[in-house]
Amino acid sequence: MSSQTLGLEPRLRDYLVEFGVREPDVLRRLRERTAALPDSRMQISPEHGQFFHVLLRLIGAARCLEVGVFTGYSTLVTALAIPDPGTITACDISREWTDIGREFWREAGVEQKIDLRLGPALETLDGLLAEGREEAYDFAFIDADKENYAGYYERAVRLVRTGGLIAVDNTLWSGQVADPRAQDTATVAIREFNRLVAADDRVEISLLPLGDGLTLARKL
Ligand code: CA
């Protein structure tokens, strides 16, 4: 797992961030606050956030779903990119982490766009389907426990509208997906997920070497 793009030498990566990222002050401070946490590598990189900003604007996303909030950097990127009114249904299990996010969402003036649902995300997503929110979302970002990726993805395919986009983080998993010696449960789950998506004819895909690997799946 990495909060920077894989395989870039540090000097080139610094250059990329200097010239390729426009990070608002509130996002920078949230990133710095998160960097002090032991799990800070779970945060997406600023270049990934920048990519999402442009991507969300390109597809005109207004209704977004996020599975795995952590301290809310990607949530804040999304909230700043979508119009008002626009909404993010944000799923996580940790009040401690999401409380950090809330502080910065409030400060950025976008808290009203974020509907935080604390609890196991599979249950939250099933609840959204039960509420009749099939095809209700323009964009879904999956970045949570890897063992449940396939389950999150299946639900996201139903929740996102035709032509909508599902983005899935960590799909290159520090390169371990391509190393047959790596057989831990997270690596095996991501490998199986990648196999599933590669063969899924309900979507068009692109797997980008951005951050720790980012899969884009556009629903047909
Ligand atoms: Ca991640």
PDB file of C-alpha atoms in Angstrom, residues 37-164:
ATOM      1  CA  LEU A  37      -1.183   8.646  11.988  1.00  0.00           C
ATOM      2  CA  PRO A  38       0.274   5.121  11.981  1.00  0.00           C
ATOM      3  CA  ASP A  39      -2.072   4.104   9.132  1.00  0.00           C
ATOM      4  CA  SER A  40      -1.335   7.186   7.034  1.00  0.00           C
ATOM      5  CA  ARG A  41      -0.506   5.103   3.954  1.00  0.00           C
ATOM      6  CA  MET A  42      -4.218   4.392   3.614  1.00  0.00           C
ATOM      7  CA  GLN A  43      -4.686   7.933   2.361  1.00  0.00           C
ATOM      8  CA  ILE A  44      -4.748   8.523  -1.384  1.00  0.00           C
ATOM      9  CA  SER A  45      -1.905  10.550  -2.858  1.00  0.00           C
ATOM     10  CA  PRO A  46      -2.333  14.224  -3.827  1.00  0.00           C
ATOM     11  CA  GLU A  47      -1.814  13.308  -7.512  1.00  0.00           C
ATOM     12  CA  HIS A  48      -4.610  10.770  -7.164  1.00  0.00           C
ATOM     13  CA  GLY A  49      -6.828  13.440  -5.605  1.00  0.00           C
ATOM     14  CA  GLN A  50      -5.996  15.821  -8.424  1.00  0.00           C
ATOM     15  CA  PHE A  51      -6.922  13.160 -10.974  1.00  0.00           C
ATOM     16  CA  PHE A  52     -10.262  12.589  -9.239  1.00  0.00           C
ATOM     17  CA  HIS A  53     -10.994  16.304  -9.297  1.00  0.00           C
ATOM     18  CA  VAL A  54     -10.673  16.466 -13.070  1.00  0.00           C
ATOM     19  CA  LEU A  55     -12.372  13.099 -13.548  1.00  0.00           C
ATOM     20  CA  LEU A  56     -15.409  14.071 -11.458  1.00  0.00           C
ATOM     21  CA  ARG A  57     -15.733  17.354 -13.352  1.00  0.00           C
ATOM     22  CA  LEU A  58     -15.385  15.541 -16.691  1.00  0.00           C
ATOM     23  CA  ILE A  59     -18.208  13.115 -15.979  1.00  0.00           C
ATOM     24  CA  GLY A  60     -20.325  15.792 -14.299  1.00  0.00           C
ATOM     25  CA  ALA A  61     -20.671  13.718 -11.152  1.00  0.00           C
ATOM     26  CA  ALA A  62     -23.161  14.971  -8.564  1.00  0.00           C
ATOM     27  CA  ARG A  63     -24.209  11.806  -6.710  1.00  0.00           C
ATOM     28  CA  CYS A  64     -21.242   9.885  -5.365  1.00  0.00           C
ATOM     29  CA  LEU A  65     -20.645   6.831  -3.239  1.00  0.00           C
ATOM     30  CA  GLU A  66     -17.505   6.163  -1.243  1.00  0.00           C
ATOM     31  CA  VAL A  67     -16.624   2.860   0.405  1.00  0.00           C
ATOM     32  CA  GLY A  68     -13.751   3.473   2.808  1.00  0.00           C
ATOM     33  CA  VAL A  69     -13.435   7.050   4.051  1.00  0.00           C
ATOM     34  CA  PHE A  70     -10.447   6.779   6.437  1.00  0.00           C
ATOM     35  CA  THR A  71      -9.735  10.421   7.423  1.00  0.00           C
ATOM     36  CA  GLY A  72     -11.751  11.780   4.543  1.00  0.00           C
ATOM     37  CA  TYR A  73      -9.189  13.144   2.069  1.00  0.00           C
ATOM     38  CA  SER A  74     -10.819  11.535  -0.976  1.00  0.00           C
ATOM     39  CA  THR A  75     -14.232  12.487   0.432  1.00  0.00           C
ATOM     40  CA  LEU A  76     -13.130  16.119   0.632  1.00  0.00           C
ATOM     41  CA  VAL A  77     -11.626  16.014  -2.874  1.00  0.00           C
ATOM     42  CA  THR A  78     -14.974  14.711  -4.120  1.00  0.00           C
ATOM     43  CA  ALA A  79     -17.047  17.209  -2.146  1.00  0.00           C
ATOM     44  CA  LEU A  80     -14.978  20.099  -3.513  1.00  0.00           C
ATOM     45  CA  ALA A  81     -15.324  18.836  -7.099  1.00  0.00           C
ATOM     46  CA  ILE A  82     -19.069  18.199  -7.261  1.00  0.00           C
ATOM     47  CA  PRO A  83     -21.702  20.928  -7.607  1.00  0.00           C
ATOM     48  CA  ASP A  84     -23.920  22.189  -4.809  1.00  0.00           C
ATOM     49  CA  PRO A  85     -26.313  20.475  -4.302  1.00  0.00           C
ATOM     50  CA  GLY A  86     -24.415  17.250  -4.755  1.00  0.00           C
ATOM     51  CA  THR A  87     -24.100  14.351  -2.376  1.00  0.00           C
ATOM     52  CA  ILE A  88     -21.623  11.752  -1.233  1.00  0.00           C
ATOM     53  CA  THR A  89     -22.813   8.676   0.595  1.00  0.00           C
ATOM     54  CA  ALA A  90     -19.650   7.871   2.540  1.00  0.00           C
ATOM     55  CA  CYS A  91     -19.217   4.470   4.223  1.00  0.00           C
ATOM     56  CA  ASP A  92     -16.731   3.608   6.944  1.00  0.00           C
ATOM     57  CA  ILE A  93     -16.576   1.724  10.230  1.00  0.00           C
ATOM     58  CA  SER A  94     -14.339   4.120  12.168  1.00  0.00           C
ATOM     59  CA  ARG A  95     -15.702   7.083  14.068  1.00  0.00           C
ATOM     60  CA  GLU A  96     -12.188   7.973  15.199  1.00  0.00           C
ATOM     61  CA  TRP A  97     -10.854   8.366  11.645  1.00  0.00           C
ATOM     62  CA  THR A  98     -13.950   9.961  10.161  1.00  0.00           C
ATOM     63  CA  ASP A  99     -14.099  12.489  13.017  1.00  0.00           C
ATOM     64  CA  ILE A 100     -10.811  13.875  11.693  1.00  0.00           C
ATOM     65  CA  GLY A 101     -12.392  14.174   8.251  1.00  0.00           C
ATOM     66  CA  ARG A 102     -15.506  15.885   9.607  1.00  0.00           C
ATOM     67  CA  GLU A 103     -13.406  18.652  11.094  1.00  0.00           C
ATOM     68  CA  PHE A 104     -11.926  19.483   7.696  1.00  0.00           C
ATOM     69  CA  TRP A 105     -15.198  18.959   5.765  1.00  0.00           C
ATOM     70  CA  ARG A 106     -16.800  21.510   8.069  1.00  0.00           C
ATOM     71  CA  GLU A 107     -13.926  23.927   7.670  1.00  0.00           C
ATOM     72  CA  ALA A 108     -14.125  23.621   3.869  1.00  0.00           C
ATOM     73  CA  GLY A 109     -17.869  24.342   4.015  1.00  0.00           C
ATOM     74  CA  VAL A 110     -18.893  21.082   2.317  1.00  0.00           C
ATOM     75  CA  GLU A 111     -20.114  19.050   5.277  1.00  0.00           C
ATOM     76  CA  GLN A 112     -23.718  19.299   4.042  1.00  0.00           C
ATOM     77  CA  LYS A 113     -22.801  17.322   0.917  1.00  0.00           C
ATOM     78  CA  ILE A 114     -21.520  14.332   2.889  1.00  0.00           C
ATOM     79  CA  ASP A 115     -23.849  11.657   4.239  1.00  0.00           C
ATOM     80  CA  LEU A 116     -21.569   9.596   6.466  1.00  0.00           C
ATOM     81  CA  ARG A 117     -22.794   6.076   7.189  1.00  0.00           C
ATOM     82  CA  LEU A 118     -20.885   4.352   9.959  1.00  0.00           C
ATOM     83  CA  GLY A 119     -21.138   0.564   9.900  1.00  0.00           C
ATOM     84  CA  PRO A 120     -20.101  -2.415   7.796  1.00  0.00           C
ATOM     85  CA  ALA A 121     -20.243  -1.148   4.214  1.00  0.00           C
ATOM     86  CA  LEU A 122     -21.763  -4.315   2.748  1.00  0.00           C
ATOM     87  CA  GLU A 123     -24.772  -3.734   4.995  1.00  0.00           C
ATOM     88  CA  THR A 124     -24.915  -0.033   4.113  1.00  0.00           C
ATOM     89  CA  LEU A 125     -24.800  -0.813   0.388  1.00  0.00           C
ATOM     90  CA  ASP A 126     -27.494  -3.485   0.747  1.00  0.00           C
ATOM     91  CA  GLY A 127     -29.535  -0.888   2.633  1.00  0.00           C
ATOM     92  CA  LEU A 128     -29.163   1.600  -0.237  1.00  0.00           C
ATOM     93  CA  LEU A 129     -30.348  -1.056  -2.686  1.00  0.00           C
ATOM     94  CA  ALA A 130     -33.293  -1.835  -0.399  1.00  0.00           C
ATOM     95  CA  GLU A 131     -34.132   1.905  -0.342  1.00  0.00           C
ATOM     96  CA  GLY A 132     -34.455   1.724  -4.131  1.00  0.00           C
ATOM     97  CA  ARG A 133     -31.237   3.534  -4.974  1.00  0.00           C
ATOM     98  CA  GLU A 134     -30.315   1.231  -7.821  1.00  0.00           C
ATOM     99  CA  GLU A 135     -28.700   3.309 -10.636  1.00  0.00           C
ATOM    100  CA  ALA A 136     -28.832   6.386  -8.357  1.00  0.00           C
ATOM    101  CA  TYR A 137     -25.104   7.218  -8.390  1.00  0.00           C
ATOM    102  CA  ASP A 138     -22.808   8.780 -10.983  1.00  0.00           C
ATOM    103  CA  PHE A 139     -19.586   7.697  -9.340  1.00  0.00           C
ATOM    104  CA  ALA A 140     -18.415   5.159  -6.771  1.00  0.00           C
ATOM    105  CA  PHE A 141     -14.988   4.925  -5.161  1.00  0.00           C
ATOM    106  CA  ILE A 142     -14.016   1.684  -3.453  1.00  0.00           C
ATOM    107  CA  ASP A 143     -11.028   1.880  -1.118  1.00  0.00           C
ATOM    108  CA  ALA A 144     -11.663  -0.300   1.927  1.00  0.00           C
ATOM    109  CA  ASP A 145     -10.830  -3.814   3.201  1.00  0.00           C
ATOM    110  CA  LYS A 146      -9.561  -5.766   0.238  1.00  0.00           C
ATOM    111  CA  GLU A 147     -11.212  -9.067   1.236  1.00  0.00           C
ATOM    112  CA  ASN A 148     -14.613  -7.528   0.469  1.00  0.00           C
ATOM    113  CA  TYR A 149     -13.695  -5.819  -2.808  1.00  0.00           C
ATOM    114  CA  ALA A 150     -15.703  -8.238  -4.947  1.00  0.00           C
ATOM    115  CA  GLY A 151     -18.748  -7.759  -2.705  1.00  0.00           C
ATOM    116  CA  TYR A 152     -18.463  -3.959  -2.762  1.00  0.00           C
ATOM    117  CA  TYR A 153     -17.971  -3.965  -6.513  1.00  0.00           C
ATOM    118  CA  GLU A 154     -21.029  -6.136  -7.222  1.00  0.00           C
ATOM    119  CA  ARG A 155     -23.201  -3.753  -5.243  1.00  0.00           C
ATOM    120  CA  ALA A 156     -21.572  -0.691  -6.811  1.00  0.00           C
ATOM    121  CA  VAL A 157     -22.347  -2.015 -10.300  1.00  0.00           C
ATOM    122  CA  ARG A 158     -26.029  -1.997  -9.328  1.00  0.00           C
ATOM    123  CA  LEU A 159     -25.942   1.365  -7.545  1.00  0.00           C
ATOM    124  CA  VAL A 160     -24.169   3.273 -10.334  1.00  0.00           C
ATOM    125  CA  ARG A 161     -26.165   4.455 -13.336  1.00  0.00           C
ATOM    126  CA  THR A 162     -25.488   3.338 -16.898  1.00  0.00           C
ATOM    127  CA  GLY A 163     -22.517   5.416 -18.061  1.00  0.00           C
ATOM    128  CA  GLY A 164     -21.461   5.985 -14.459  1.00  0.00           C
TER     129      GLY A 164
END
